[in-house]
Amino acid sequence: MLETLYVKDFAIVAEAEIAFGAGMTVVTGETGAGKSLLVDALLLLAGGRAEAAQVRHGCERAELSATFDLTRHPDLREWLAQEELDDDGACQLRRVIRGEGTSRAWINGRPVTLMQLKTLASGLIEIHGQHEHQALLEPMQQLALLDAFGEHSELRTEIARVAKLWRETGARITELSRGGDHAERIDWLLHQLNELERHALSPEELTALEDEHRRLANAGQLLQGGSGLAERLDGDSEFALVGLAARAHAEAVRLSALDARMTPVVDLLDAAQIQLTEASDTLSRYQSSLDLDPDRLAEVEAQIGKLHELSRKHRVPMNELRVHATTLREEMETLRGAGASIANLRTEQKRLLGEYGQTAKRLSTRRAAAARKLGEAVTKLMAELGMRGAFEIELVAREGDEPDPNGAERAEFLVAANPGTPPRALRKVASGGELSRISLALEVAALGLDPVGTMVFDEVDAGIGGAVAEVVGRKLRALGERSQVFCVTHLPQVAAQGHHHLRVVKSSDSDSTETSIETMEGNARRNEIARMLGGIEITRETLAHAEQMLGGSAPALGRRRR
C-alpha cells in the first residue's frame, strides 16, 4: 500500500508531501490545475520515461519519492532481499530528473537500474489511464489476468515446469548431436588425450621440472659460487669462518677460567662452530652432487617446450593440462555413449510432451470456463458503467507444436462497441475513456484477485455523467474496500464516494505558476463537491445537494496529513 508521496520541483509543483491511507482517495481540481501530475509522478517512480520538461522552470532537478507498506507482499520483500535492497522491511522508491532530461533511481537509498525499479513497482502499483501505459492492452497481461480470475496458478506453474524440462532435454539432444559424425570427434579426442597423457604433468611435477631446469641452466654459476663459499667457510685463509670460530672459542674458554660469567659465551661459540662445520659439510655434499649435464638440460628444455606448445594449443595454463585431459576424456566417454543417451533423451522428451499435452488440455478447459464467466461479468459491469455492447475473451491456439510455458493458447480481449456489431480486439476499438472504464470493470470483476496493492485510475469517468457517474463512484469505492484506490476525477458523483479527498489548486502571479495540494475535510470538502456540481455561484441548494451526496457515502477510513 502507498503510504507517502513526496514531490519537489516537478512540473508546476514546488513541493508537496501527501500521506495516504487505506480505501479510495479522490483527487479533484479545476481543469488545468494539474490533477494528473500526481499520476505522472507515480508513473515516473514506476520506471516511466523521464523528460527535461518535467523539471519545474528555473530549477536544476525534480525529485520524487514514495514509500510503500509491504506487510501483505512477502514476495516483494523476498525480491528486495535477493537484490540486496532490503532495509528492515522498508520500501522507498526515489527518482531524480535533471534539467537536461537524464535521471537516476534509488530503492531504499541504493542506486538501481530502471529495470529494477520497474520490476519492483509492477508489484506495488497499477495505473489505469487513457494512454499508452495501459497494461490491459498487452496480450501477456490479458492472459495473466484471465488466469488470476480463474485461479490457475498451480496449473500455470506445472505447465511452465514441464515446458522448461522439455526445452532442456531438447538442448541436451542438440548438444550430443552436434557435428553429426561422433566417430571423427572421438578420434580427434583420442589423439589429444594420448598426447596429453604422455606430456602433461601435475602441478607438483611441473614445479619439480622447473626447479630442475633452473638448476641445470645455472649449474656453472652454482659450482663457481659454491667453491667460493666453501673457501670462506673452511678454506686455507686465516679468515675462514670455521678457523675464526675455533680461535674465538679457545679464547672464550681461557677467559671463562678467569670469570665463570663467560661460560654462556663459550656455549654459544661452541654451537656456532658446530653450525659452521655442518654448513661446510652440507656445502661439500651439494658440490659433489652438482654436475654439468648439457644432455639432461636439453632434454628438460625440450619437455618444457612441449608443455608450452600444448598450453597454447589447448588454451589452458601448463599446470591445468592434466585437468583439461580429464575434461576431454569425459567428453569422449559421453560421445561413445551418445547414441544410447540420445535415444533415452528422445524417449524422455516424448514423455514430457505427453505430460505437457495433458496439463495444457486441463488448463485450456479451465481457461475457457473462466473466459465465459469473466466475459459475462465484465459485460454486465460495462452496462452499469454506461457502455453498450459486450465484452468477450477469445482463446487462440498458439502456432507450432513446441510446449510453451504459458500454455497452448493466448488470450485476446474483444469488445463489441454496440449491440449487433462484431467484437474486435480491445486495443483497436476502445477509446481512452472506454478503456479506463473497461479496466475498472475488470478490476471489480476480479476483486481481490489482483496482487497489486495500489490501483490508480486517471479520469476513468471521462465522457460520462449522471447516474452512470454515480455507479462508477460506487464501483471504485467497492474496490477501495479491498485494495487501495487512487482516482483523479472531475465528477462530483465520483468524488463524493471517496474515503479521502485531495484538491489540486493552481495559482499564478506575474512571475510564476504554482500548484498546491490540499486535504479536503468537513465543510471544505462539501464546498469542493458543490463547486464541481457547477454554476457560477454556489447557492444554498448546491451546498445542500453536496451535503446529500456526501451523506450517502460511508465515513473515511482514516486521516491523512499534508
XYZ file of C-alpha atoms in Angstrom:
562
model
C 0.000 0.000 0.000
C 1.195 3.508 -0.863
C 1.930 5.407 2.358
C 3.531 8.691 1.290
C 4.327 10.577 -1.900
C 6.830 13.446 -1.970
C 7.216 15.750 -4.984
C 9.622 18.666 -5.353
C 10.150 20.987 -8.335
C 8.100 18.721 -10.583
C 6.269 20.453 -13.469
C 4.384 23.253 -11.686
C 4.535 21.699 -8.213
C 7.109 23.435 -5.997
C 6.893 20.945 -3.129
C 4.221 18.632 -1.769
C 4.127 15.702 0.616
C 0.996 13.563 0.896
C 0.267 10.756 3.322
C -2.179 8.125 2.093
C -4.482 5.788 3.950
C -6.467 2.717 3.063
C -9.530 2.871 0.836
C -10.349 5.236 -2.008
C -8.621 8.609 -2.383
C -10.083 11.075 -4.879
C -8.203 13.987 -6.446
C -10.147 16.941 -7.808
C -9.442 20.456 -9.047
C -10.165 22.964 -11.779
C -9.385 21.979 -15.361
C -5.697 22.614 -16.000
C -4.799 22.717 -12.312
C -2.529 19.689 -12.666
C -4.618 16.871 -11.163
C -2.845 14.255 -13.252
C 0.596 15.397 -12.109
C 0.358 13.040 -9.130
C -0.344 10.169 -11.525
C 2.612 11.294 -13.663
C 4.817 11.276 -10.561
C 3.778 7.700 -9.770
C 4.408 6.696 -13.390
C 7.967 8.015 -13.164
C 8.508 6.197 -9.872
C 7.286 3.072 -11.659
C 10.067 3.442 -14.243
C 8.357 5.658 -16.813
C 10.263 7.782 -19.304
C 11.764 10.985 -17.896
C 11.867 14.258 -19.839
C 13.502 17.621 -19.238
C 10.104 19.358 -19.444
C 9.066 17.599 -16.226
C 11.529 19.714 -14.214
C 9.987 22.921 -12.857
C 11.039 26.007 -14.797
C 14.133 27.600 -13.311
C 15.106 24.536 -11.250
C 18.060 22.190 -11.741
C 16.196 18.971 -10.995
C 12.911 17.419 -9.920
C 12.789 14.964 -7.029
C 10.144 12.283 -6.467
C 9.878 9.653 -3.744
C 7.250 7.290 -2.382
C 7.098 4.830 0.498
C 5.074 1.615 0.489
C 3.920 -0.821 3.159
C 4.953 -4.373 2.180
C 3.158 -6.172 5.014
C 0.968 -8.063 2.550
C 3.702 -8.591 -0.022
C 6.145 -11.285 1.170
C 7.118 -11.914 -2.462
C 8.326 -8.310 -2.858
C 10.181 -8.442 0.469
C 11.927 -11.578 -0.776
C 12.796 -9.870 -4.083
C 14.346 -6.939 -2.215
C 16.413 -9.356 -0.134
C 17.608 -11.235 -3.221
C 18.645 -7.968 -4.870
C 20.315 -6.832 -1.596
C 17.990 -3.810 -1.487
C 16.124 -4.706 1.704
C 16.244 -2.315 4.653
C 14.489 -3.688 7.732
C 11.124 -4.017 5.957
C 11.211 -0.526 4.430
C 10.319 0.191 0.812
C 11.162 3.616 -0.601
C 11.327 4.443 -4.303
C 13.161 7.621 -5.283
C 13.886 9.234 -8.606
C 15.668 12.450 -9.562
C 15.232 14.044 -13.002
C 17.789 16.630 -14.077
C 17.155 19.665 -16.208
C 18.812 18.097 -19.240
C 16.434 15.119 -19.110
C 18.678 12.478 -17.537
C 17.562 10.686 -14.384
C 18.719 8.398 -11.574
C 16.758 5.973 -9.408
C 17.132 4.524 -5.912
C 15.412 1.833 -3.866
C 15.850 2.150 -0.106
C 18.667 4.614 -0.698
C 20.658 2.313 -3.013
C 21.207 3.196 -6.709
C 19.291 0.888 -9.079
C 18.612 0.494 -12.782
C 15.282 1.469 -14.318
C 14.608 -2.228 -14.947
C 14.944 -2.960 -11.219
C 12.661 -0.021 -10.453
C 10.076 -1.272 -12.956
C 10.237 -4.826 -11.616
C 9.522 -3.745 -8.040
C 6.927 -1.123 -8.986
C 4.976 -3.627 -11.112
C 4.101 -5.477 -7.911
C 3.297 -2.297 -5.973
C 1.170 -0.129 -8.199
C -1.072 -0.495 -11.257
C -2.044 2.574 -13.276
C -5.208 2.686 -15.357
C -5.072 5.745 -17.558
C -6.113 6.779 -21.031
C -2.766 6.488 -22.768
C -0.070 4.105 -23.940
C 0.858 2.886 -20.465
C -2.245 0.681 -20.303
C -1.027 -2.818 -19.448
C -4.520 -4.067 -20.269
C -3.675 -3.931 -23.968
C -0.729 -6.327 -23.692
C -1.588 -9.940 -24.657
C 0.516 -11.449 -21.872
C -1.201 -9.229 -19.302
C -4.581 -10.267 -20.658
C -3.705 -13.942 -20.260
C -2.306 -13.317 -16.772
C -5.500 -11.511 -15.746
C -7.647 -14.376 -17.064
C -5.550 -16.932 -15.169
C -5.725 -14.850 -11.993
C -9.508 -14.672 -12.337
C -9.737 -18.442 -12.920
C -7.219 -19.172 -10.117
C -5.000 -21.217 -12.408
C -1.692 -20.557 -10.626
C -0.960 -24.231 -9.850
C -1.608 -25.358 -13.431
C 0.435 -22.415 -14.779
C 3.367 -23.387 -12.558
C 3.143 -27.035 -13.571
C 2.909 -26.334 -17.294
C 5.862 -23.937 -17.132
C 7.902 -26.594 -15.305
C 7.176 -29.289 -17.917
C 7.861 -26.907 -20.815
C 11.206 -25.958 -19.253
C 12.218 -29.624 -18.852
C 11.200 -30.319 -22.460
C 13.398 -27.472 -23.731
C 16.340 -28.540 -21.588
C 16.047 -32.116 -22.861
C 15.985 -30.863 -26.447
C 19.058 -28.724 -25.815
C 20.898 -31.770 -24.451
C 19.972 -33.794 -27.552
C 21.257 -30.978 -29.761
C 24.484 -30.814 -27.795
C 25.077 -34.548 -28.110
C 24.199 -34.489 -31.803
C 26.332 -31.504 -32.800
C 28.780 -32.125 -35.623
C 26.896 -35.202 -36.758
C 29.967 -37.521 -37.020
C 30.815 -38.644 -33.490
C 33.479 -41.090 -34.705
C 35.553 -38.260 -36.149
C 35.285 -36.278 -32.918
C 36.166 -39.351 -30.840
C 39.294 -39.979 -32.970
C 40.390 -36.390 -32.513
C 39.805 -36.567 -28.751
C 41.728 -39.845 -28.531
C 44.726 -38.293 -30.298
C 44.679 -35.283 -27.967
C 44.390 -37.494 -24.901
C 47.322 -39.684 -25.947
C 49.464 -36.587 -26.396
C 48.377 -35.065 -23.083
C 48.862 -38.308 -21.168
C 52.461 -38.542 -22.488
C 53.437 -34.995 -21.651
C 51.034 -33.337 -19.199
C 52.278 -33.055 -15.613
C 50.575 -32.482 -12.314
C 51.218 -29.055 -10.702
C 53.703 -30.687 -8.301
C 55.562 -32.448 -11.115
C 55.669 -29.261 -13.165
C 57.150 -27.337 -10.228
C 59.861 -30.021 -9.787
C 60.673 -29.922 -13.518
C 61.001 -26.132 -13.496
C 63.269 -26.327 -10.437
C 65.472 -28.889 -12.193
C 65.647 -26.730 -15.303
C 66.681 -23.706 -13.294
C 69.373 -25.760 -11.511
C 70.783 -27.289 -14.721
C 70.709 -23.980 -16.561
C 72.713 -22.358 -13.736
C 74.995 -25.318 -12.840
C 78.207 -23.484 -13.796
C 77.329 -20.472 -11.695
C 76.314 -22.708 -8.797
C 79.626 -24.654 -8.936
C 81.692 -21.484 -9.040
C 79.719 -19.789 -6.297
C 79.775 -22.931 -4.137
C 83.564 -23.142 -4.351
C 83.963 -19.541 -3.231
C 81.568 -20.103 -0.357
C 83.404 -23.291 0.721
C 86.668 -21.318 0.812
C 85.087 -18.684 3.041
C 83.691 -21.317 5.373
C 86.671 -23.651 5.811
C 89.462 -22.774 3.425
C 93.187 -22.200 3.890
C 92.723 -18.489 4.507
C 93.294 -17.197 8.015
C 89.897 -15.518 7.652
C 87.931 -18.776 7.030
C 84.925 -18.815 9.341
C 85.485 -22.279 10.835
C 89.034 -21.337 11.864
C 87.969 -17.959 13.215
C 85.215 -19.589 15.263
C 87.705 -22.143 16.661
C 90.120 -19.411 17.751
C 87.307 -17.347 19.264
C 86.063 -20.414 21.133
C 89.552 -21.139 22.549
C 89.907 -17.534 23.726
C 86.473 -17.649 25.385
C 87.428 -20.891 27.186
C 90.572 -19.207 28.509
C 88.627 -16.185 29.750
C 85.891 -18.323 31.338
C 88.552 -19.854 33.552
C 89.075 -16.352 34.952
C 85.350 -15.472 35.151
C 82.551 -18.040 35.111
C 80.144 -15.434 33.622
C 81.910 -16.011 30.283
C 80.578 -19.587 30.169
C 77.421 -18.687 28.131
C 79.696 -17.108 25.502
C 81.702 -20.330 25.347
C 78.489 -22.315 24.794
C 77.293 -20.008 22.020
C 80.631 -20.101 20.214
C 80.679 -23.873 20.579
C 77.268 -24.024 18.908
C 78.459 -21.620 16.204
C 81.426 -23.894 15.490
C 79.091 -26.861 15.113
C 76.740 -24.921 12.771
C 79.594 -23.662 10.603
C 81.127 -27.130 10.376
C 77.735 -28.622 9.385
C 77.233 -25.859 6.807
C 80.670 -26.647 5.349
C 79.913 -30.379 5.197
C 76.494 -29.806 3.622
C 78.022 -27.484 1.029
C 80.659 -30.086 0.235
C 77.983 -32.732 -0.391
C 75.981 -30.247 -2.533
C 79.059 -29.541 -4.664
C 79.641 -33.257 -5.154
C 76.042 -33.682 -6.400
C 76.268 -30.813 -8.899
C 77.098 -31.822 -12.419
C 77.279 -30.007 -15.718
C 74.913 -32.179 -17.799
C 74.104 -30.463 -21.123
C 72.263 -33.547 -22.401
C 69.849 -33.535 -19.463
C 69.431 -29.750 -19.792
C 68.454 -30.167 -23.451
C 66.012 -32.924 -22.513
C 64.359 -30.803 -19.816
C 64.142 -27.778 -22.121
C 62.504 -29.915 -24.806
C 59.963 -31.200 -22.282
C 59.116 -27.675 -21.083
C 58.877 -26.518 -24.710
C 56.346 -29.270 -25.445
C 54.297 -28.227 -22.417
C 54.251 -24.610 -23.688
C 53.108 -25.871 -27.078
C 50.261 -27.907 -25.522
C 49.291 -24.942 -23.372
C 48.921 -22.710 -26.448
C 47.172 -25.429 -28.413
C 44.518 -26.120 -25.792
C 44.429 -22.548 -24.425
C 44.917 -23.573 -20.811
C 47.839 -22.917 -18.404
C 50.521 -25.630 -18.267
C 49.588 -26.599 -14.695
C 45.977 -27.262 -15.814
C 46.742 -29.617 -18.720
C 46.021 -32.692 -16.600
C 42.603 -31.297 -15.612
C 41.907 -30.464 -19.274
C 42.756 -34.039 -20.208
C 40.137 -35.259 -17.708
C 37.545 -32.977 -19.336
C 38.363 -34.318 -22.798
C 38.178 -37.888 -21.523
C 34.707 -37.246 -20.075
C 33.553 -35.792 -23.395
C 34.922 -38.814 -25.252
C 33.112 -41.213 -22.938
C 29.923 -39.199 -23.349
C 30.209 -39.301 -27.139
C 30.913 -43.016 -27.100
C 27.620 -43.474 -25.295
C 25.870 -40.645 -27.168
C 23.768 -42.970 -29.306
C 22.160 -44.595 -26.282
C 21.940 -41.266 -24.457
C 20.182 -39.559 -27.359
C 17.682 -42.405 -27.620
C 16.938 -42.171 -23.888
C 16.617 -38.389 -24.069
C 14.225 -38.596 -27.020
C 12.098 -41.077 -25.093
C 12.061 -38.679 -22.145
C 11.220 -35.735 -24.390
C 8.306 -37.666 -25.867
C 7.063 -38.459 -22.352
C 7.320 -34.786 -21.361
C 5.413 -33.780 -24.494
C 2.600 -36.129 -23.499
C 2.569 -34.785 -19.947
C 2.538 -31.231 -21.298
C -0.383 -32.029 -23.598
C -2.477 -33.423 -20.743
C -1.712 -30.478 -18.445
C -2.288 -27.938 -21.224
C -5.637 -29.549 -22.036
C -6.777 -29.232 -18.411
C -5.643 -25.602 -18.356
C -7.390 -24.878 -21.673
C -10.670 -26.297 -20.343
C -10.468 -24.172 -17.215
C -9.482 -21.092 -19.212
C -12.482 -21.497 -21.494
C -14.820 -21.644 -18.491
C -13.113 -18.670 -16.834
C -13.241 -16.688 -20.095
C -17.017 -17.163 -20.366
C -17.568 -16.251 -16.725
C -15.318 -13.179 -16.828
C -16.805 -12.043 -20.152
C -20.330 -12.166 -18.734
C -19.301 -10.362 -15.543
C -17.474 -7.578 -17.392
C -20.320 -7.157 -19.904
C -22.767 -6.683 -17.031
C -20.483 -4.180 -15.314
C -19.924 -2.302 -18.581
C -23.685 -1.837 -18.872
C -23.769 -0.449 -15.345
C -20.930 1.913 -16.310
C -22.892 3.282 -19.255
C -21.236 1.272 -22.015
C -23.314 -0.542 -24.597
C -22.107 -3.686 -26.295
C -20.360 -6.729 -24.890
C -17.013 -7.994 -23.686
C -15.568 -11.340 -24.756
C -12.327 -13.253 -24.313
C -11.126 -15.217 -27.305
C -8.698 -18.074 -26.792
C -6.489 -18.627 -29.839
C -4.299 -21.718 -30.200
C -0.586 -20.968 -30.352
C 1.272 -21.843 -33.527
C 3.712 -24.743 -33.560
C 3.906 -27.975 -31.626
C 6.567 -26.992 -29.117
C 5.430 -26.675 -25.483
C 5.018 -23.077 -24.373
C 5.401 -22.161 -20.688
C 2.212 -20.065 -20.926
C 0.043 -22.902 -22.217
C -1.445 -23.933 -25.530
C -3.298 -20.695 -26.262
C -3.138 -16.940 -25.971
C -5.953 -14.668 -24.860
C -7.390 -11.751 -26.778
C -9.815 -9.342 -25.111
C -12.590 -8.380 -27.537
C -15.248 -5.716 -27.252
C -18.354 -5.051 -29.318
C -18.844 -1.299 -29.192
C -22.586 -1.515 -29.858
C -25.205 -4.277 -29.816
C -25.215 -6.209 -33.079
C -21.688 -5.222 -34.090
C -18.989 -7.904 -34.284
C -16.445 -7.919 -31.456
C -12.990 -6.581 -32.247
C -9.690 -6.516 -30.383
C -9.814 -4.187 -27.393
C -6.603 -2.425 -28.413
C -8.138 -1.448 -31.768
C -11.560 -0.146 -30.822
C -11.583 1.244 -27.278
C -11.132 4.960 -26.698
C -9.182 6.245 -23.709
C -12.237 6.734 -21.521
C -13.771 3.418 -22.577
C -10.513 1.634 -21.897
C -10.361 3.087 -18.407
C -13.927 2.010 -17.646
C -13.288 -1.481 -19.014
C -10.212 -1.603 -16.760
C -12.414 -0.666 -13.847
C -14.972 -3.332 -14.798
C -12.212 -5.953 -14.988
C -10.799 -4.921 -11.619
C -14.226 -5.082 -9.996
C -14.998 -8.449 -11.629
C -11.684 -9.826 -10.355
C -11.995 -8.121 -6.965
C -9.436 -9.404 -4.510
C -7.525 -11.463 -7.092
C -5.121 -8.743 -8.223
C -1.929 -8.960 -6.143
C -1.092 -5.275 -6.719
C -1.874 -3.256 -3.587
C -2.440 0.199 -5.114
C -4.578 0.904 -8.182
C -4.578 4.314 -9.834
C -7.437 5.427 -12.106
C -6.797 8.572 -14.110
C -10.139 10.106 -15.160
C -11.919 6.806 -15.729
C -15.126 8.834 -15.713
C -14.263 10.781 -18.882
C -17.281 11.189 -21.141
C -19.926 10.071 -18.640
C -22.221 11.757 -16.168
C -25.419 11.458 -14.176
C -26.414 8.073 -12.815
C -23.566 6.283 -14.608
C -21.064 8.558 -12.851
C -22.559 7.566 -9.523
C -22.235 3.876 -10.445
C -18.578 4.425 -11.365
C -18.021 6.071 -7.998
C -19.663 3.209 -6.141
C -17.638 0.608 -8.033
C -14.448 2.452 -7.234
C -15.427 2.691 -3.591
C -16.216 -1.038 -3.517
C -12.786 -1.670 -4.984
C -11.310 0.599 -2.314
C -12.822 -1.588 0.415
C -10.455 -4.387 -0.697
C -7.477 -2.511 -2.175
C -6.049 0.989 -2.091
C -7.554 3.101 -4.877
C -6.289 6.479 -6.109
C -8.668 8.233 -8.512
C -8.355 11.505 -10.441
C -11.856 12.726 -11.280
C -13.815 15.744 -12.434
C -17.230 14.383 -11.451
C -18.843 15.178 -8.082
C -20.678 11.811 -8.101
C -17.306 10.026 -8.068
C -15.571 12.467 -5.720
C -18.317 12.100 -3.135
C -17.668 8.358 -2.883
C -14.051 8.714 -1.770
C -12.858 7.757 1.678
C -10.328 10.602 1.383
C -10.296 13.744 -0.751
C -7.424 15.837 -2.141
C -7.806 19.066 -4.092
C -5.235 20.412 -6.557
C -5.105 24.229 -6.738
C -3.142 26.284 -9.261
C -2.145 29.854 -8.505
C -0.301 32.347 -10.705
C 1.309 35.743 -10.468
C 3.332 37.785 -12.911
C 6.463 35.725 -12.272
C 5.401 32.104 -11.798
C 2.675 29.467 -11.678
C 2.457 27.016 -8.816
C 0.271 24.061 -7.905
C -0.500 23.082 -4.322
C -2.367 20.080 -2.893
C -4.920 20.477 -0.132
C -6.704 17.929 2.058
C -10.473 18.310 1.894
C -12.484 17.540 5.033
C -15.764 18.754 6.542
C -17.100 21.966 5.049
C -14.103 22.334 2.757
C -14.960 19.043 1.123
C -18.637 19.926 0.892
C -17.716 23.216 -0.810
C -15.468 21.410 -3.299
C -18.262 18.980 -4.210
C -20.604 21.966 -4.610
C -18.090 23.665 -6.914
C -17.927 20.515 -9.017
C -21.718 20.417 -9.283
C -21.447 23.548 -11.406
C -22.750 27.028 -11.608
C -21.092 30.394 -11.426
C -22.395 30.957 -7.916
C -22.621 28.286 -5.220
C -26.129 28.508 -3.807
C -27.711 27.118 -0.681
C -29.357 24.484 -2.855
C -25.995 23.445 -4.344
C -24.475 23.117 -0.886
C -27.439 21.064 0.265
C -27.053 18.783 -2.739
C -23.345 18.353 -1.935
C -24.227 17.553 1.685
C -26.720 14.963 0.485
C -24.166 13.345 -1.836
C -21.560 13.142 0.908
C -24.115 11.789 3.331
C -24.694 8.833 1.041
C -21.128 7.568 1.419
C -19.513 5.980 4.440
C -17.050 7.973 6.576
C -13.348 7.987 5.720
C -11.204 5.015 6.705
C -8.527 7.185 8.284
C -6.917 10.596 8.274
C -4.085 11.932 6.192
C -1.572 14.723 6.545
C -0.048 17.224 4.128
